[in-house]
Amino acid sequence: QMKFGEELLKLIGFDFNRGRLTTTEHGFCSHFGPDESVLAVKPNTNIARFGRVIIHEGGHGIHNQGIDKSLFPSPLYSSPSLG
């Protein structure tokens, strides 16, 4: 499934030179700087559900990768969040 996830992320435009995909118990996306966007997902026996999680978290990752690098490390570099 992780290989499928990587291919799906490439298809939607996630840049693996500036981020990575890993596993966890609960999916999330975080970024630690201009070139480190981390997507963490839980492999699932339901491939459709897994694909939706990949696309959802991948969207966050692509957004993070699109923030202007010149804003780092100011507060303007942070992604907006409700949490």
mmCIF file of N, CA and C in Angstrom:
data_model
loop_
_atom_site.group_PDB
_atom_site.id
_atom_site.type_symbol
_atom_site.label_atom_id
_atom_site.label_comp_id
_atom_site.label_asym_id
_atom_site.label_seq_id
_atom_site.Cartn_x
_atom_site.Cartn_y
_atom_site.Cartn_z
ATOM 1 N N GLN A 1 0.807 -1.199 0.000
ATOM 2 C CA GLN A 1 0.000 0.000 0.000
ATOM 3 C C GLN A 1 0.849 1.262 0.000
ATOM 4 N N MET A 2 1.978 1.240 0.676
ATOM 5 C CA MET A 2 2.804 2.446 0.728
ATOM 6 C C MET A 2 3.328 2.812 -0.660
ATOM 7 N N LYS A 3 3.663 1.820 -1.455
ATOM 8 C CA LYS A 3 4.111 2.093 -2.829
ATOM 9 C C LYS A 3 2.979 2.733 -3.626
ATOM 10 N N PHE A 4 1.754 2.202 -3.458
ATOM 11 C CA PHE A 4 0.578 2.789 -4.097
ATOM 12 C C PHE A 4 0.421 4.238 -3.628
ATOM 13 N N GLY A 5 0.587 4.473 -2.313
ATOM 14 C CA GLY A 5 0.486 5.826 -1.771
ATOM 15 C C GLY A 5 1.510 6.768 -2.365
ATOM 16 N N GLU A 6 2.732 6.301 -2.507
ATOM 17 C CA GLU A 6 3.786 7.124 -3.105
ATOM 18 C C GLU A 6 3.442 7.489 -4.545
ATOM 19 N N GLU A 7 2.965 6.518 -5.303
ATOM 20 C CA GLU A 7 2.605 6.784 -6.698
ATOM 21 C C GLU A 7 1.438 7.758 -6.789
ATOM 22 N N LEU A 8 0.461 7.621 -5.906
ATOM 23 C CA LEU A 8 -0.686 8.528 -5.889
ATOM 24 C C LEU A 8 -0.239 9.943 -5.525
ATOM 25 N N LEU A 9 0.651 10.059 -4.556
ATOM 26 C CA LEU A 9 1.173 11.374 -4.180
ATOM 27 C C LEU A 9 1.932 12.026 -5.335
ATOM 28 N N LYS A 10 2.742 11.251 -6.038
ATOM 29 C CA LYS A 10 3.446 11.787 -7.210
ATOM 30 C C LYS A 10 2.451 12.287 -8.248
ATOM 31 N N LEU A 11 1.385 11.528 -8.444
ATOM 32 C CA LEU A 11 0.359 11.875 -9.427
ATOM 33 C C LEU A 11 -0.308 13.216 -9.104
ATOM 34 N N ILE A 12 -0.510 13.508 -7.810
ATOM 35 C CA ILE A 12 -1.172 14.770 -7.454
ATOM 36 C C ILE A 12 -0.188 15.920 -7.239
ATOM 37 N N GLY A 13 1.122 15.647 -7.347
ATOM 38 C CA GLY A 13 2.106 16.720 -7.332
ATOM 39 C C GLY A 13 2.933 16.873 -6.066
ATOM 40 N N PHE A 14 2.897 15.888 -5.167
ATOM 41 C CA PHE A 14 3.731 15.958 -3.966
ATOM 42 C C PHE A 14 5.187 15.779 -4.362
ATOM 43 N N ASP A 15 6.056 16.652 -3.845
ATOM 44 C CA ASP A 15 7.473 16.638 -4.193
ATOM 45 C C ASP A 15 8.262 15.843 -3.149
ATOM 46 N N PHE A 16 8.693 14.640 -3.519
ATOM 47 C CA PHE A 16 9.442 13.793 -2.589
ATOM 48 C C PHE A 16 10.866 14.283 -2.350
ATOM 49 N N ASN A 17 11.316 15.274 -3.097
ATOM 50 C CA ASN A 17 12.603 15.903 -2.797
ATOM 51 C C ASN A 17 12.468 16.863 -1.619
ATOM 52 N N ARG A 18 11.218 17.204 -1.278
ATOM 53 C CA ARG A 18 10.953 18.150 -0.194
ATOM 54 C C ARG A 18 10.035 17.557 0.872
ATOM 55 N N GLY A 19 9.862 16.238 0.859
ATOM 56 C CA GLY A 19 8.984 15.622 1.843
ATOM 57 C C GLY A 19 9.060 14.109 1.777
ATOM 58 N N ARG A 20 8.337 13.472 2.707
ATOM 59 C CA ARG A 20 8.375 12.008 2.751
ATOM 60 C C ARG A 20 7.058 11.461 3.262
ATOM 61 N N LEU A 21 6.873 10.179 3.043
ATOM 62 C CA LEU A 21 5.699 9.437 3.489
ATOM 63 C C LEU A 21 6.162 8.376 4.476
ATOM 64 N N THR A 22 5.472 8.275 5.607
ATOM 65 C CA THR A 22 5.800 7.279 6.618
ATOM 66 C C THR A 22 4.502 6.731 7.216
ATOM 67 N N THR A 23 4.621 5.789 8.140
ATOM 68 C CA THR A 23 3.429 5.185 8.734
ATOM 69 C C THR A 23 3.239 5.629 10.182
ATOM 70 N N THR A 24 1.987 5.576 10.632
ATOM 71 C CA THR A 24 1.619 5.925 12.000
ATOM 72 C C THR A 24 0.252 5.319 12.302
ATOM 73 N N GLU A 25 -0.210 5.459 13.514
ATOM 74 C CA GLU A 25 -1.534 4.955 13.892
ATOM 75 C C GLU A 25 -2.651 5.895 13.463
ATOM 76 N N HIS A 26 -2.370 7.187 13.339
ATOM 77 C CA HIS A 26 -3.376 8.175 12.917
ATOM 78 C C HIS A 26 -2.726 9.122 11.922
ATOM 79 N N GLY A 27 -3.349 9.291 10.776
ATOM 80 C CA GLY A 27 -2.772 10.105 9.710
ATOM 81 C C GLY A 27 -2.613 11.576 10.082
ATOM 82 N N PHE A 28 -1.536 12.163 9.607
ATOM 83 C CA PHE A 28 -1.315 13.589 9.797
ATOM 84 C C PHE A 28 -0.300 14.085 8.776
ATOM 85 N N CYS A 29 -0.212 15.391 8.677
ATOM 86 C CA CYS A 29 0.806 16.038 7.856
ATOM 87 C C CYS A 29 1.411 17.147 8.693
ATOM 88 N N SER A 30 2.714 17.263 8.653
ATOM 89 C CA SER A 30 3.398 18.325 9.369
ATOM 90 C C SER A 30 4.585 18.776 8.542
ATOM 91 N N HIS A 31 5.004 19.998 8.776
ATOM 92 C CA HIS A 31 6.231 20.440 8.107
ATOM 93 C C HIS A 31 7.137 21.100 9.131
ATOM 94 N N PHE A 32 8.423 20.864 8.946
ATOM 95 C CA PHE A 32 9.420 21.301 9.909
ATOM 96 C C PHE A 32 10.376 22.327 9.307
ATOM 97 N N GLY A 33 10.102 22.748 8.110
ATOM 98 C CA GLY A 33 10.932 23.711 7.410
ATOM 99 C C GLY A 33 10.562 23.681 5.935
ATOM 100 N N PRO A 34 11.170 24.538 5.155
ATOM 101 C CA PRO A 34 10.808 24.649 3.742
ATOM 102 C C PRO A 34 10.948 23.364 2.930
ATOM 103 N N ASP A 35 11.824 22.476 3.343
ATOM 104 C CA ASP A 35 12.056 21.268 2.552
ATOM 105 C C ASP A 35 11.801 19.986 3.329
ATOM 106 N N GLU A 36 10.914 20.044 4.314
ATOM 107 C CA GLU A 36 10.613 18.829 5.071
ATOM 108 C C GLU A 36 9.132 18.765 5.436
ATOM 109 N N SER A 37 8.355 18.259 4.508
ATOM 110 C CA SER A 37 6.930 18.019 4.720
ATOM 111 C C SER A 37 6.758 16.520 4.952
ATOM 112 N N VAL A 38 6.212 16.156 6.113
ATOM 113 C CA VAL A 38 6.086 14.746 6.484
ATOM 114 C C VAL A 38 4.620 14.343 6.481
ATOM 115 N N LEU A 39 4.301 13.321 5.688
ATOM 116 C CA LEU A 39 2.964 12.739 5.679
ATOM 117 C C LEU A 39 3.050 11.402 6.397
ATOM 118 N N ALA A 40 2.192 11.205 7.372
ATOM 119 C CA ALA A 40 2.168 9.940 8.099
ATOM 120 C C ALA A 40 0.770 9.346 7.960
ATOM 121 N N VAL A 41 0.695 8.118 7.525
ATOM 122 C CA VAL A 41 -0.588 7.456 7.301
ATOM 123 C C VAL A 41 -0.567 6.053 7.902
ATOM 124 N N LYS A 42 -1.758 5.531 8.172
ATOM 125 C CA LYS A 42 -1.887 4.162 8.662
ATOM 126 C C LYS A 42 -2.359 3.297 7.499
ATOM 127 N N PRO A 43 -1.571 2.308 7.095
ATOM 128 C CA PRO A 43 -2.030 1.398 6.043
ATOM 129 C C PRO A 43 -3.374 0.776 6.452
ATOM 130 N N ASN A 44 -4.227 0.573 5.465
ATOM 131 C CA ASN A 44 -5.591 0.133 5.712
ATOM 132 C C ASN A 44 -5.933 -0.995 4.750
ATOM 133 N N THR A 45 -6.715 -1.956 5.204
ATOM 134 C CA THR A 45 -7.096 -3.060 4.318
ATOM 135 C C THR A 45 -8.057 -2.597 3.226
ATOM 136 N N ASN A 46 -8.709 -1.462 3.442
ATOM 137 C CA ASN A 46 -9.619 -0.899 2.445
ATOM 138 C C ASN A 46 -8.825 0.083 1.582
ATOM 139 N N ILE A 47 -8.489 -0.313 0.373
ATOM 140 C CA ILE A 47 -7.621 0.494 -0.489
ATOM 141 C C ILE A 47 -8.257 1.827 -0.860
ATOM 142 N N ALA A 48 -9.591 1.869 -0.988
ATOM 143 C CA ALA A 48 -10.257 3.131 -1.315
ATOM 144 C C ALA A 48 -10.110 4.118 -0.158
ATOM 145 N N ARG A 49 -10.297 3.633 1.060
ATOM 146 C CA ARG A 49 -10.131 4.506 2.244
ATOM 147 C C ARG A 49 -8.681 4.987 2.339
ATOM 148 N N PHE A 50 -7.752 4.083 2.126
ATOM 149 C CA PHE A 50 -6.338 4.449 2.167
ATOM 150 C C PHE A 50 -6.036 5.519 1.118
ATOM 151 N N GLY A 51 -6.580 5.354 -0.080
ATOM 152 C CA GLY A 51 -6.376 6.336 -1.141
ATOM 153 C C GLY A 51 -6.918 7.708 -0.765
ATOM 154 N N ARG A 52 -8.087 7.738 -0.126
ATOM 155 C CA ARG A 52 -8.661 9.020 0.315
ATOM 156 C C ARG A 52 -7.766 9.691 1.364
ATOM 157 N N VAL A 53 -7.225 8.901 2.288
ATOM 158 C CA VAL A 53 -6.329 9.453 3.308
ATOM 159 C C VAL A 53 -5.068 10.017 2.655
ATOM 160 N N ILE A 54 -4.515 9.285 1.713
ATOM 161 C CA ILE A 54 -3.314 9.748 0.999
ATOM 162 C C ILE A 54 -3.589 11.074 0.292
ATOM 163 N N ILE A 55 -4.710 11.156 -0.415
ATOM 164 C CA ILE A 55 -5.043 12.396 -1.135
ATOM 165 C C ILE A 55 -5.287 13.538 -0.154
ATOM 166 N N HIS A 56 -5.988 13.268 0.946
ATOM 167 C CA HIS A 56 -6.260 14.305 1.942
ATOM 168 C C HIS A 56 -4.963 14.842 2.556
ATOM 169 N N GLU A 57 -4.150 13.947 3.095
ATOM 170 C CA GLU A 57 -2.898 14.376 3.722
ATOM 171 C C GLU A 57 -1.923 14.932 2.682
ATOM 172 N N GLY A 58 -1.960 14.365 1.485
ATOM 173 C CA GLY A 58 -1.120 14.872 0.403
ATOM 174 C C GLY A 58 -1.463 16.308 0.045
ATOM 175 N N GLY A 59 -2.746 16.645 0.089
ATOM 176 C CA GLY A 59 -3.160 18.029 -0.166
ATOM 177 C C GLY A 59 -2.557 18.988 0.842
ATOM 178 N N HIS A 60 -2.542 18.580 2.111
ATOM 179 C CA HIS A 60 -1.888 19.408 3.131
ATOM 180 C C HIS A 60 -0.396 19.546 2.819
ATOM 181 N N GLY A 61 0.231 18.438 2.453
ATOM 182 C CA GLY A 61 1.660 18.466 2.145
ATOM 183 C C GLY A 61 1.991 19.352 0.961
ATOM 184 N N ILE A 62 1.176 19.272 -0.079
ATOM 185 C CA ILE A 62 1.400 20.117 -1.264
ATOM 186 C C ILE A 62 1.221 21.590 -0.898
ATOM 187 N N HIS A 63 0.217 21.875 -0.062
ATOM 188 C CA HIS A 63 0.025 23.254 0.401
ATOM 189 C C HIS A 63 1.279 23.730 1.150
ATOM 190 N N ASN A 64 1.762 22.909 2.068
ATOM 191 C CA ASN A 64 2.970 23.277 2.829
ATOM 192 C C ASN A 64 4.154 23.518 1.905
ATOM 193 N N GLN A 65 4.300 22.687 0.889
ATOM 194 C CA GLN A 65 5.422 22.844 -0.039
ATOM 195 C C GLN A 65 5.290 24.097 -0.895
ATOM 196 N N GLY A 66 4.078 24.636 -0.975
ATOM 197 C CA GLY A 66 3.845 25.829 -1.788
ATOM 198 C C GLY A 66 4.025 27.142 -1.042
ATOM 199 N N ILE A 67 4.251 27.084 0.274
ATOM 200 C CA ILE A 67 4.463 28.316 1.030
ATOM 201 C C ILE A 67 5.820 28.904 0.663
ATOM 202 N N ASP A 68 5.847 30.199 0.430
ATOM 203 C CA ASP A 68 7.073 30.883 0.016
ATOM 204 C C ASP A 68 8.198 30.654 1.034
ATOM 205 N N LYS A 69 9.303 30.078 0.560
ATOM 206 C CA LYS A 69 10.437 29.764 1.441
ATOM 207 C C LYS A 69 11.015 30.997 2.122
ATOM 208 N N SER A 70 10.872 32.158 1.503
ATOM 209 C CA SER A 70 11.450 33.376 2.092
ATOM 210 C C SER A 70 10.742 33.768 3.389
ATOM 211 N N LEU A 71 9.575 33.193 3.657
ATOM 212 C CA LEU A 71 8.844 33.500 4.891
ATOM 213 C C LEU A 71 9.358 32.710 6.098
ATOM 214 N N PHE A 72 10.192 31.682 5.853
ATOM 215 C CA PHE A 72 10.722 30.865 6.940
ATOM 216 C C PHE A 72 11.850 31.613 7.629
ATOM 217 N N PRO A 73 11.925 31.697 8.930
ATOM 218 C CA PRO A 73 11.155 31.047 9.970
ATOM 219 C C PRO A 73 10.095 31.944 10.609
ATOM 220 N N SER A 74 9.615 32.953 9.922
ATOM 221 C CA SER A 74 8.623 33.852 10.519
ATOM 222 C C SER A 74 7.288 33.133 10.738
ATOM 223 N N PRO A 75 6.407 33.690 11.573
ATOM 224 C CA PRO A 75 5.089 33.089 11.793
ATOM 225 C C PRO A 75 4.253 32.999 10.516
ATOM 226 N N LEU A 76 4.559 33.812 9.531
ATOM 227 C CA LEU A 76 3.823 33.768 8.263
ATOM 228 C C LEU A 76 4.069 32.476 7.499
ATOM 229 N N TYR A 77 5.127 31.754 7.852
ATOM 230 C CA TYR A 77 5.427 30.490 7.177
ATOM 231 C C TYR A 77 4.497 29.368 7.616
ATOM 232 N N SER A 78 3.910 29.486 8.787
ATOM 233 C CA SER A 78 3.050 28.424 9.329
ATOM 234 C C SER A 78 1.779 28.266 8.520
ATOM 235 N N SER A 79 1.315 27.020 8.433
ATOM 236 C CA SER A 79 0.033 26.748 7.788
ATOM 237 C C SER A 79 -1.093 27.182 8.706
ATOM 238 N N PRO A 80 -2.184 27.702 8.129
ATOM 239 C CA PRO A 80 -3.334 28.016 8.969
ATOM 240 C C PRO A 80 -3.922 26.729 9.543
ATOM 241 N N SER A 81 -4.429 26.785 10.763
ATOM 242 C CA SER A 81 -4.961 25.583 11.402
ATOM 243 C C SER A 81 -6.101 25.950 12.326
ATOM 244 N N LEU A 82 -7.063 25.047 12.435
ATOM 245 C CA LEU A 82 -8.161 25.222 13.387
ATOM 246 C C LEU A 82 -7.837 24.566 14.712
ATOM 247 N N GLY A 83 -6.736 23.814 14.766
ATOM 248 C CA GLY A 83 -6.426 23.048 15.979
ATOM 249 C C GLY A 83 -5.251 23.510 16.743
#
